[in-house]
PDB file of C-alpha atoms in Angstrom:
ATOM      1  CA  MET O  10      -3.711   6.480 -27.009  1.00 50.00           C
ATOM      2  CA  THR O  11      -4.175  10.091 -26.378  1.00 52.00           C
ATOM      3  CA  LYS O  12      -2.526  12.101 -23.582  1.00 50.00           C
ATOM      4  CA  LYS O  13      -5.589  12.141 -21.456  1.00 49.00           C
ATOM      5  CA  GLY O  14      -6.086   8.418 -21.822  1.00 51.00           C
ATOM      6  CA  ARG O  15      -2.589   7.759 -20.695  1.00 49.00           C
ATOM      7  CA  LEU O  16      -3.138  10.249 -17.898  1.00 47.00           C
ATOM      8  CA  ARG O  17      -6.196   8.274 -16.772  1.00 48.00           C
ATOM      9  CA  ASN O  18      -4.446   4.921 -17.080  1.00 48.00           C
ATOM     10  CA  GLY O  19      -1.400   6.261 -15.029  1.00 48.00           C
ATOM     11  CA  LEU O  20      -3.650   7.355 -12.133  1.00 50.00           C
ATOM     12  CA  ALA O  21      -5.442   3.882 -12.381  1.00 47.00           C
ATOM     13  CA  GLY O  22      -2.154   2.056 -12.373  1.00 48.00           C
ATOM     14  CA  LEU O  23      -1.020   4.406  -9.189  1.00 50.00           C
ATOM     15  CA  LEU O  24      -4.060   3.368  -7.580  1.00 50.00           C
ATOM     16  CA  LEU O  25      -3.861  -0.188  -8.088  1.00 47.00           C
ATOM     17  CA  ALA O  26      -0.047   0.147  -6.969  1.00 47.00           C
ATOM     18  CA  LEU O  27      -1.228   1.837  -3.662  1.00 48.00           C
ATOM     19  CA  SER O  28      -3.625  -1.051  -2.815  1.00 47.00           C
ATOM     20  CA  LEU O  29      -0.940  -3.595  -3.459  1.00 45.00           C
ATOM     21  CA  ILE O  30       2.506  -2.385  -2.279  1.00 44.00           C
ATOM     22  CA  ALA O  31       1.639  -2.304   1.484  1.00 45.00           C
ATOM     23  CA  PRO O  32      -0.630  -5.126   2.422  1.00 45.00           C
ATOM     24  CA  LEU O  33      -4.052  -4.177   3.691  1.00 44.00           C
ATOM     25  CA  THR O  34      -2.496  -4.234   7.206  1.00 41.00           C
ATOM     26  CA  ALA O  35      -0.113  -1.343   6.456  1.00 42.00           C
ATOM     27  CA  SER O  36      -1.953   2.014   7.084  1.00 37.00           C
ATOM     28  CA  ALA O  37      -1.651   5.469   8.518  1.00 34.00           C
ATOM     29  CA  GLY O  38      -1.354   3.819  12.095  1.00 36.00           C
ATOM     30  CA  VAL O  39      -2.201   5.596  15.601  1.00 38.00           C
ATOM     31  CA  ASP O  40       0.055   7.473  17.743  1.00 40.00           C
ATOM     32  CA  MET O  41       0.100   5.632  21.022  1.00 41.00           C
ATOM     33  CA  GLY O  42       1.460   7.958  23.071  1.00 46.00           C
ATOM     34  CA  GLY O  43       3.606   7.368  26.303  1.00 47.00           C
ATOM     35  CA  LYS O  44       7.007   6.821  26.601  1.00 52.00           C
ATOM     36  CA  ALA O  45       8.996   4.866  23.919  1.00 54.00           C
ATOM     37  CA  VAL O  46      10.556   1.784  24.987  1.00 55.00           C
ATOM     38  CA  THR O  47      14.438   0.823  24.119  1.00 63.00           C
ATOM     39  CA  THR O  48      14.129  -2.870  23.804  1.00 72.00           C
ATOM     40  CA  VAL O  49      16.944  -4.667  22.335  1.00 84.00           C
ATOM     41  CA  PHE O  50      16.134  -7.225  19.770  1.00 92.00           C
ATOM     42  CA  SER O  51      18.368  -8.628  17.193  1.00 93.00           C
ATOM     43  CA  ASP O  52      18.170  -7.856  13.432  1.00 93.00           C
ATOM     44  CA  ALA O  53      17.497 -11.520  13.124  1.00 94.00           C
ATOM     45  CA  GLU O  54      14.641 -11.508  15.553  1.00 95.00           C
ATOM     46  CA  ILE O  55      13.157  -8.512  13.703  1.00 94.00           C
ATOM     47  CA  ASP O  56      13.918  -9.685  10.133  1.00 94.00           C
ATOM     48  CA  GLN O  57      11.867 -12.874  11.110  1.00 95.00           C
ATOM     49  CA  LEU O  58       9.103 -10.894  12.494  1.00 95.00           C
ATOM     50  CA  MET O  59       8.912  -9.131   9.242  1.00 93.00           C
ATOM     51  CA  LYS O  60       9.147 -12.390   7.611  1.00 93.00           C
ATOM     52  CA  VAL O  61       5.990 -13.904   9.442  1.00 94.00           C
ATOM     53  CA  THR O  62       3.655 -10.528   8.921  1.00 92.00           C
ATOM     54  CA  GLY O  63       4.285 -10.403   5.493  1.00 89.00           C
ATOM     55  CA  ILE O  64       6.238  -7.207   5.618  1.00 86.00           C
ATOM     56  CA  GLU O  65       9.493  -8.445   3.947  1.00 86.00           C
ATOM     57  CA  SER O  66       8.002  -9.635   0.885  1.00 83.00           C
ATOM     58  CA  SER O  67       6.106  -6.297   0.522  1.00 79.00           C
ATOM     59  CA  ILE O  68       9.148  -4.151   0.862  1.00 79.00           C
ATOM     60  CA  ALA O  69      10.708  -6.541  -1.415  1.00 80.00           C
ATOM     61  CA  ALA O  70       8.019  -6.481  -3.996  1.00 75.00           C
ATOM     62  CA  ALA O  71       7.454  -2.748  -3.862  1.00 70.00           C
ATOM     63  CA  PRO O  72       9.878  -1.537  -6.574  1.00 70.00           C
ATOM     64  CA  ALA O  73       8.498  -4.112  -9.198  1.00 71.00           C
ATOM     65  CA  LEU O  74       4.986  -3.249  -8.469  1.00 68.00           C
ATOM     66  CA  VAL O  75       5.901   0.726  -8.828  1.00 66.00           C
ATOM     67  CA  ARG O  76       7.708   0.024 -12.096  1.00 70.00           C
ATOM     68  CA  ALA O  77       4.748  -2.102 -13.458  1.00 70.00           C
ATOM     69  CA  ALA O  78       2.106   0.448 -12.416  1.00 63.00           C
ATOM     70  CA  VAL O  79       3.970   3.365 -14.117  1.00 65.00           C
ATOM     71  CA  GLU O  80       4.691   1.386 -17.242  1.00 68.00           C
ATOM     72  CA  ARG O  81       1.211   0.175 -17.567  1.00 65.00           C
ATOM     73  CA  GLY O  82      -0.023   3.862 -17.532  1.00 59.00           C
ATOM     74  CA  GLN O  83       2.591   5.067 -20.098  1.00 63.00           C
ATOM     75  CA  PRO O  84       3.006   2.190 -22.440  1.00 65.00           C
ATOM     76  CA  ASP O  85       4.887   4.397 -25.091  1.00 69.00           C
ATOM     77  CA  ILE O  86       7.694   5.696 -23.033  1.00 68.00           C
ATOM     78  CA  SER O  87      11.279   6.190 -24.499  1.00 74.00           C
ATOM     79  CA  ASP O  88      13.927   3.411 -23.767  1.00 77.00           C
ATOM     80  CA  ASP O  89      15.811   6.409 -21.615  1.00 77.00           C
ATOM     81  CA  GLN O  90      12.764   6.998 -19.657  1.00 72.00           C
ATOM     82  CA  ARG O  91      12.387   3.043 -19.070  1.00 72.00           C
ATOM     83  CA  LEU O  92      15.966   2.656 -18.188  1.00 74.00           C
ATOM     84  CA  GLN O  93      15.692   5.663 -15.456  1.00 70.00           C
ATOM     85  CA  LEU O  94      12.553   4.064 -14.068  1.00 68.00           C
ATOM     86  CA  ALA O  95      14.502   0.998 -13.625  1.00 70.00           C
ATOM     87  CA  ASP O  96      17.284   2.585 -12.008  1.00 69.00           C
ATOM     88  CA  VAL O  97      14.920   4.496  -9.598  1.00 62.00           C
ATOM     89  CA  THR O  98      12.863   1.658  -8.734  1.00 63.00           C
ATOM     90  CA  ASN O  99      15.733  -1.061  -8.559  1.00 64.00           C
ATOM     91  CA  ASN O 100      17.614   1.052  -5.938  1.00 59.00           C
ATOM     92  CA  GLY O 101      18.531  -1.400  -3.356  1.00 64.00           C
ATOM     93  CA  ARG O 102      19.481   1.249  -0.985  1.00 68.00           C
ATOM     94  CA  ILE O 103      15.773   2.062  -0.737  1.00 69.00           C
ATOM     95  CA  VAL O 104      14.685  -1.481   0.168  1.00 78.00           C
ATOM     96  CA  ASP O 105      17.668  -1.383   2.784  1.00 82.00           C
ATOM     97  CA  LEU O 106      16.530   1.915   4.405  1.00 77.00           C
ATOM     98  CA  LEU O 107      12.824   0.588   4.731  1.00 80.00           C
ATOM     99  CA  ILE O 108      14.097  -2.385   6.784  1.00 87.00           C
ATOM    100  CA  GLU O 109      16.422  -0.476   8.822  1.00 87.00           C
ATOM    101  CA  MET O 110      13.558   1.897   9.564  1.00 84.00           C
ATOM    102  CA  VAL O 111      11.177  -0.973  10.681  1.00 88.00           C
ATOM    103  CA  ARG O 112      13.814  -2.219  12.581  1.00 91.00           C
ATOM    104  CA  ASN O 113      14.435   1.046  14.686  1.00 89.00           C
ATOM    105  CA  ASP O 114      10.728   1.427  14.948  1.00 89.00           C
ATOM    106  CA  VAL O 115      10.320  -2.211  16.526  1.00 92.00           C
ATOM    107  CA  ARG O 116      13.201  -1.365  18.858  1.00 93.00           C
ATOM    108  CA  THR O 117      11.696   1.757  20.123  1.00 91.00           C
ATOM    109  CA  LYS O 118       7.878   1.040  20.138  1.00 91.00           C
ATOM    110  CA  LEU O 119       7.510  -2.796  21.057  1.00 93.00           C
ATOM    111  CA  ASP O 120       8.240  -4.218  24.379  1.00 93.00           C
ATOM    112  CA  VAL O 121       8.816  -7.924  24.843  1.00 94.00           C
ATOM    113  CA  LYS O 122       5.441  -8.820  25.531  1.00 94.00           C
ATOM    114  CA  SER O 123       4.088  -6.906  22.576  1.00 95.00           C
ATOM    115  CA  PHE O 124       6.672  -8.332  20.303  1.00 96.00           C
ATOM    116  CA  LYS O 125       5.856 -11.951  21.492  1.00 95.00           C
ATOM    117  CA  GLU O 126       1.890 -11.466  21.060  1.00 96.00           C
ATOM    118  CA  ILE O 127       2.539 -10.070  17.491  1.00 96.00           C
ATOM    119  CA  THR O 128       4.654 -12.961  16.438  1.00 96.00           C
ATOM    120  CA  GLU O 129       2.248 -15.611  17.972  1.00 97.00           C
ATOM    121  CA  TRP O 130      -0.784 -14.020  16.206  1.00 96.00           C
ATOM    122  CA  PHE O 131       0.819 -13.888  12.748  1.00 96.00           C
ATOM    123  CA  THR O 132       2.210 -17.456  13.464  1.00 97.00           C
ATOM    124  CA  SER O 133      -0.901 -19.036  14.217  1.00 97.00           C
ATOM    125  CA  PRO O 134      -3.035 -20.908  11.926  1.00 97.00           C
ATOM    126  CA  THR O 135      -5.384 -17.987  11.158  1.00 97.00           C
ATOM    127  CA  GLY O 136      -2.621 -15.414  10.903  1.00 96.00           C
ATOM    128  CA  LYS O 137      -0.654 -17.513   8.446  1.00 96.00           C
ATOM    129  CA  LYS O 138      -3.756 -17.916   6.021  1.00 96.00           C
ATOM    130  CA  LEU O 139      -4.609 -14.152   6.331  1.00 95.00           C
ATOM    131  CA  ILE O 140      -1.072 -13.282   5.294  1.00 93.00           C
ATOM    132  CA  ALA O 141      -0.890 -15.902   2.513  1.00 94.00           C
ATOM    133  CA  ALA O 142      -3.686 -14.740   0.847  1.00 94.00           C
ATOM    134  CA  GLU O 143      -2.372 -11.231   0.902  1.00 90.00           C
ATOM    135  CA  GLN O 144       0.759 -12.317  -0.547  1.00 88.00           C
ATOM    136  CA  ASN O 145      -1.136 -14.293  -3.271  1.00 89.00           C
ATOM    137  CA  ALA O 146      -3.125 -11.239  -4.113  1.00 87.00           C
ATOM    138  CA  ALA O 147       0.256  -9.376  -4.653  1.00 81.00           C
ATOM    139  CA  LYS O 148       1.199 -11.818  -7.490  1.00 83.00           C
ATOM    140  CA  PRO O 149       0.504 -11.278 -11.098  1.00 81.00           C
ATOM    141  CA  ASP O 150      -2.643 -13.291 -11.031  1.00 87.00           C
ATOM    142  CA  GLY O 151      -3.918 -11.852  -7.935  1.00 84.00           C
ATOM    143  CA  ARG O 152      -3.164  -8.147  -9.112  1.00 81.00           C
ATOM    144  CA  GLU O 153      -5.425  -8.804 -12.130  1.00 84.00           C
ATOM    145  CA  LYS O 154      -8.059 -10.271 -10.190  1.00 87.00           C
ATOM    146  CA  MET O 155      -8.118  -7.379  -7.706  1.00 84.00           C
ATOM    147  CA  GLN O 156      -8.144  -4.920 -10.482  1.00 81.00           C
ATOM    148  CA  LYS O 157     -11.257  -6.605 -11.908  1.00 84.00           C
ATOM    149  CA  ALA O 158     -12.959  -6.834  -8.857  1.00 85.00           C
ATOM    150  CA  MET O 159     -12.439  -3.030  -8.302  1.00 81.00           C
ATOM    151  CA  LEU O 160     -13.481  -2.498 -11.846  1.00 78.00           C
ATOM    152  CA  ASN O 161     -16.679  -4.364 -11.814  1.00 78.00           C
ATOM    153  CA  GLY O 162     -17.513  -3.456  -8.354  1.00 72.00           C
ATOM    154  CA  ALA O 163     -20.524  -1.770  -8.948  1.00 64.00           C
ATOM    155  CA  ALA O 164     -22.180  -5.089 -10.799  1.00 71.00           C
ATOM    156  CA  THR O 165     -21.068  -7.022  -7.542  1.00 75.00           C
ATOM    157  CA  VAL O 166     -23.399  -7.879  -4.865  1.00 80.00           C
ATOM    158  CA  LEU O 167     -21.490  -8.695  -1.604  1.00 84.00           C
ATOM    159  CA  ASP O 168     -23.132 -10.544   1.410  1.00 88.00           C
ATOM    160  CA  PHE O 169     -24.314  -8.087   3.800  1.00 90.00           C
ATOM    161  CA  ASP O 170     -22.346  -9.798   7.182  1.00 92.00           C
ATOM    162  CA  ARG O 171     -19.179  -9.700   4.798  1.00 93.00           C
ATOM    163  CA  SER O 172     -19.251  -6.519   3.913  1.00 93.00           C
ATOM    164  CA  ARG O 173     -19.638  -5.259   7.431  1.00 95.00           C
ATOM    165  CA  LEU O 174     -16.617  -7.321   8.411  1.00 95.00           C
ATOM    166  CA  LEU O 175     -14.597  -5.977   5.628  1.00 95.00           C
ATOM    167  CA  ASN O 176     -15.713  -2.328   6.483  1.00 94.00           C
ATOM    168  CA  ASP O 177     -14.508  -3.052  10.141  1.00 96.00           C
ATOM    169  CA  LEU O 178     -11.132  -4.311   8.978  1.00 95.00           C
ATOM    170  CA  ASP O 179     -10.828  -1.080   6.724  1.00 92.00           C
ATOM    171  CA  PHE O 180     -11.611   0.926   9.633  1.00 91.00           C
ATOM    172  CA  ALA O 181      -9.137  -0.668  12.060  1.00 92.00           C
ATOM    173  CA  THR O 182      -6.298  -0.545   9.859  1.00 88.00           C
ATOM    174  CA  ARG O 183      -7.169   2.798   8.335  1.00 84.00           C
ATOM    175  CA  ALA O 184      -6.646   1.572   4.823  1.00 83.00           C
ATOM    176  CA  SER O 185      -8.924   3.883   2.916  1.00 85.00           C
ATOM    177  CA  ALA O 186      -8.280   6.781   5.036  1.00 82.00           C
ATOM    178  CA  THR O 187      -4.643   6.444   4.392  1.00 77.00           C
ATOM    179  CA  GLN O 188      -4.772   6.257   0.808  1.00 78.00           C
ATOM    180  CA  LYS O 189      -6.862   9.194   0.652  1.00 83.00           C
ATOM    181  CA  LEU O 190      -4.248  11.056   2.245  1.00 78.00           C
ATOM    182  CA  THR O 191      -1.635   9.578   0.115  1.00 76.00           C
ATOM    183  CA  LEU O 192      -3.409  10.846  -2.934  1.00 80.00           C
ATOM    184  CA  ASP O 193      -3.405  14.293  -1.247  1.00 83.00           C
ATOM    185  CA  ASP O 194       0.093  13.953  -1.279  1.00 78.00           C
ATOM    186  CA  PHE O 195       0.315  13.083  -4.746  1.00 78.00           C
ATOM    187  CA  LEU O 196      -1.619  16.023  -6.116  1.00 81.00           C
ATOM    188  CA  ALA O 197       0.780  18.400  -3.863  1.00 82.00           C
ATOM    189  CA  ILE O 198       3.788  16.656  -5.813  1.00 78.00           C
ATOM    190  CA  LEU O 199       2.197  17.053  -8.922  1.00 77.00           C
ATOM    191  CA  SER O 200       1.359  20.709  -8.436  1.00 81.00           C
ATOM    192  CA  VAL O 201       5.006  21.366  -7.921  1.00 79.00           C
ATOM    193  CA  HIS O 202       6.223  19.169 -10.862  1.00 76.00           C
ATOM    194  CA  THR O 203       3.856  20.783 -13.594  1.00 75.00           C
ATOM    195  CA  ASN O 204       3.009  23.883 -15.334  1.00 78.00           C
ATOM    196  CA  ASN O 205       0.288  22.420 -17.117  1.00 77.00           C
ATOM    197  CA  GLU O 206      -3.223  23.549 -15.322  1.00 82.00           C
ATOM    198  CA  GLN O 207      -5.350  21.484 -17.781  1.00 81.00           C
ATOM    199  CA  LYS O 208      -3.379  18.154 -16.797  1.00 76.00           C
ATOM    200  CA  PHE O 209      -3.499  19.008 -13.295  1.00 80.00           C
ATOM    201  CA  GLN O 210      -7.159  19.912 -13.202  1.00 85.00           C
ATOM    202  CA  GLU O 211      -7.760  16.351 -14.731  1.00 82.00           C
ATOM    203  CA  VAL O 212      -5.807  14.503 -12.272  1.00 79.00           C
ATOM    204  CA  GLN O 213      -7.129  16.474  -9.526  1.00 85.00           C
ATOM    205  CA  LYS O 214     -10.878  15.559 -10.633  1.00 86.00           C
ATOM    206  CA  SER O 215      -9.658  11.805 -11.038  1.00 83.00           C
ATOM    207  CA  ILE O 216      -8.457  12.039  -7.513  1.00 84.00           C
ATOM    208  CA  LEU O 217     -11.390  13.490  -6.028  1.00 88.00           C
ATOM    209  CA  VAL O 218     -13.419  10.824  -7.628  1.00 86.00           C
ATOM    210  CA  ALA O 219     -10.931   8.270  -6.512  1.00 83.00           C
ATOM    211  CA  GLN O 220     -11.449   9.467  -3.108  1.00 85.00           C
ATOM    212  CA  ARG O 221     -15.093   9.688  -3.229  1.00 86.00           C
ATOM    213  CA  ASP O 222     -15.134   5.858  -4.060  1.00 85.00           C
ATOM    214  CA  MET O 223     -12.150   4.676  -1.962  1.00 86.00           C
ATOM    215  CA  GLU O 224     -14.101   2.956   0.818  1.00 87.00           C
ATOM    216  CA  ASN O 225     -16.197   0.826  -1.869  1.00 87.00           C
ATOM    217  CA  ASN O 226     -13.063   0.071  -4.043  1.00 86.00           C
ATOM    218  CA  MET O 227     -11.344  -1.002  -0.877  1.00 88.00           C
ATOM    219  CA  LEU O 228     -14.376  -3.207  -0.058  1.00 90.00           C
ATOM    220  CA  TYR O 229     -14.403  -4.892  -3.309  1.00 89.00           C
ATOM    221  CA  ALA O 230     -10.515  -5.343  -3.268  1.00 89.00           C
ATOM    222  CA  MET O 231     -10.542  -6.885   0.105  1.00 92.00           C
ATOM    223  CA  ASN O 232     -13.369  -9.164  -0.948  1.00 91.00           C
ATOM    224  CA  SER O 233     -11.216 -10.285  -3.454  1.00 90.00           C
ATOM    225  CA  VAL O 234      -8.131 -10.804  -1.350  1.00 92.00           C
ATOM    226  CA  TYR O 235      -9.862 -12.769   1.291  1.00 94.00           C
ATOM    227  CA  GLU O 236     -12.333 -14.670  -0.876  1.00 92.00           C
ATOM    228  CA  GLU O 237     -10.792 -18.031   0.700  1.00 93.00           C
ATOM    229  CA  VAL O 238     -11.042 -16.558   4.081  1.00 96.00           C
ATOM    230  CA  THR O 239     -13.851 -17.173   6.614  1.00 96.00           C
ATOM    231  CA  ASP O 240     -15.929 -14.676   8.271  1.00 96.00           C
ATOM    232  CA  ASP O 241     -14.582 -15.934  11.637  1.00 97.00           C
ATOM    233  CA  GLU O 242     -11.111 -15.745  10.571  1.00 97.00           C
ATOM    234  CA  ILE O 243     -11.724 -11.999   9.147  1.00 96.00           C
ATOM    235  CA  ARG O 244     -13.369 -11.160  12.609  1.00 97.00           C
ATOM    236  CA  ALA O 245     -10.234 -12.484  14.256  1.00 97.00           C
ATOM    237  CA  TYR O 246      -8.186 -10.309  12.200  1.00 96.00           C
ATOM    238  CA  VAL O 247     -10.381  -7.291  13.129  1.00 96.00           C
ATOM    239  CA  ASN O 248     -10.210  -8.015  16.640  1.00 97.00           C
ATOM    240  CA  PHE O 249      -6.491  -8.313  16.852  1.00 96.00           C
ATOM    241  CA  TYR O 250      -6.103  -4.678  15.056  1.00 95.00           C
ATOM    242  CA  ARG O 251      -8.485  -3.297  17.397  1.00 96.00           C
ATOM    243  CA  THR O 252      -6.187  -4.216  20.380  1.00 96.00           C
ATOM    244  CA  PRO O 253      -3.272  -1.917  21.753  1.00 95.00           C
ATOM    245  CA  VAL O 254      -0.716  -4.224  20.501  1.00 96.00           C
ATOM    246  CA  GLY O 255      -2.463  -4.533  16.938  1.00 95.00           C
ATOM    247  CA  GLN O 256      -2.329  -0.603  16.679  1.00 92.00           C
ATOM    248  CA  LYS O 257       1.335  -0.496  17.636  1.00 92.00           C
ATOM    249  CA  TRP O 258       2.023  -2.893  14.894  1.00 90.00           C
ATOM    250  CA  VAL O 259       0.047  -0.549  12.473  1.00 86.00           C
ATOM    251  CA  ASP O 260       1.891   2.215  14.103  1.00 85.00           C
ATOM    252  CA  ILE O 261       5.356   0.679  13.173  1.00 84.00           C
ATOM    253  CA  LEU O 262       4.361   0.172   9.537  1.00 76.00           C
ATOM    254  CA  ARG O 263       3.189   3.968   8.802  1.00 71.00           C
ATOM    255  CA  SER O 264       6.689   5.326   8.197  1.00 69.00           C
ATOM    256  CA  ALA O 265       7.732   2.244   6.071  1.00 69.00           C
ATOM    257  CA  THR O 266       4.672   2.443   3.934  1.00 70.00           C
ATOM    258  CA  ARG O 267       4.563   6.277   3.511  1.00 71.00           C
ATOM    259  CA  SER O 268       8.279   5.933   2.292  1.00 69.00           C
ATOM    260  CA  LEU O 269       7.156   3.489  -0.436  1.00 71.00           C
ATOM    261  CA  TRP O 270       4.068   5.593  -1.371  1.00 71.00           C
ATOM    262  CA  ARG O 271       6.498   8.589  -1.799  1.00 71.00           C
ATOM    263  CA  LEU O 272       8.529   6.725  -4.324  1.00 65.00           C
ATOM    264  CA  VAL O 273       5.219   5.704  -6.193  1.00 63.00           C
ATOM    265  CA  ASN O 274       3.963   9.023  -6.080  1.00 66.00           C
ATOM    266  CA  GLU O 275       7.406  10.814  -7.290  1.00 68.00           C
ATOM    267  CA  SER O 276       7.993   8.166 -10.162  1.00 61.00           C
ATOM    268  CA  SER O 277       4.365   8.331 -11.369  1.00 62.00           C
ATOM    269  CA  VAL O 278       4.255  12.283 -11.402  1.00 66.00           C
ATOM    270  CA  ASN O 279       7.596  12.347 -13.573  1.00 63.00           C
ATOM    271  CA  PHE O 280       5.678  10.079 -16.397  1.00 58.00           C
ATOM    272  CA  LEU O 281       2.364  11.926 -16.111  1.00 58.00           C
ATOM    273  CA  VAL O 282       4.082  15.317 -16.560  1.00 60.00           C
ATOM    274  CA  ALA O 283       6.619  14.353 -19.185  1.00 56.00           C
ATOM    275  CA  SER O 284       6.167  14.921 -22.822  1.00 41.00           C
ATOM    276  CA  GLU O 285       6.002  12.054 -25.087  1.00 39.00           C
ATOM    277  CA  LYS O 286       9.756  11.518 -25.456  1.00 36.00           C
ATOM    278  CA  ALA O 287      11.401  13.950 -23.052  1.00 36.00           C
ATOM    279  CA  PRO O 288      13.768  12.585 -20.766  1.00 34.00           C
ATOM    280  CA  MET O 289      12.526  11.721 -17.379  1.00 34.00           C
ATOM    281  CA  ALA O 290      13.471  13.685 -14.309  1.00 34.00           C
ATOM    282  CA  VAL O 291      14.797  11.235 -11.669  1.00 31.00           C
ATOM    283  CA  PRO O 292      13.161  11.809  -8.345  1.00 33.00           C
ATOM    284  CA  ARG O 293      15.642  12.995  -5.582  1.00 31.00           C
TER     285      ARG O 293
END
């Protein structure tokens, strides 16, 4: 495969990882304003909240998703590069840090009432079904299915009402908007790490196309993820995220989500800018 082909595949792998690492509920968030609360929740209580909302499994799965995305885009990397990538993505301290960040945010941004409402929603039959759908989408078969849905989107005719609901969910969670910003961050990191103007311009063009098509790709991805979910259940999801409590939860997810994406960006950039057999520069 040519370097240009590897570049495009690497970016495609990155985009897929961005769609999967943080569930579609994790997004840029909204600044709720006001005074921070200082509610004392135990680690066990918060960890249970992360479990029922699917955040725990997302954080745990992120390193493997990053590694798979980068390796898919750079199949002929050297053994040393592969080992260095494994060392970066298997860093347990990163996962521990992300968990602690969520714990701190929950303690400072949620009061007891909000904590209870979020827990009750995600442990309801509808909440459980939606989280199960998202977790299934993060499994190998689900990732392959989602990738095909995005690649074949132009040939797919979606039901109008379904499309409108999924667009509402995208807007409520700021999923597409956040991924666009993340690609800007990726480009900024790449501009620092490479002196290859031609390669930079190729990636820049690919990113502009990806940002242009982000809403449509998100629509096809969501349609794949929630295939077994009814319109009424998706509508309930949208309504939850439109509430002040739902927006508080989205805000809590922001810092952890962006930290995960930083790992994706830096790991991907190192492989995209490296020569075929050059040692990889480990992100710091």
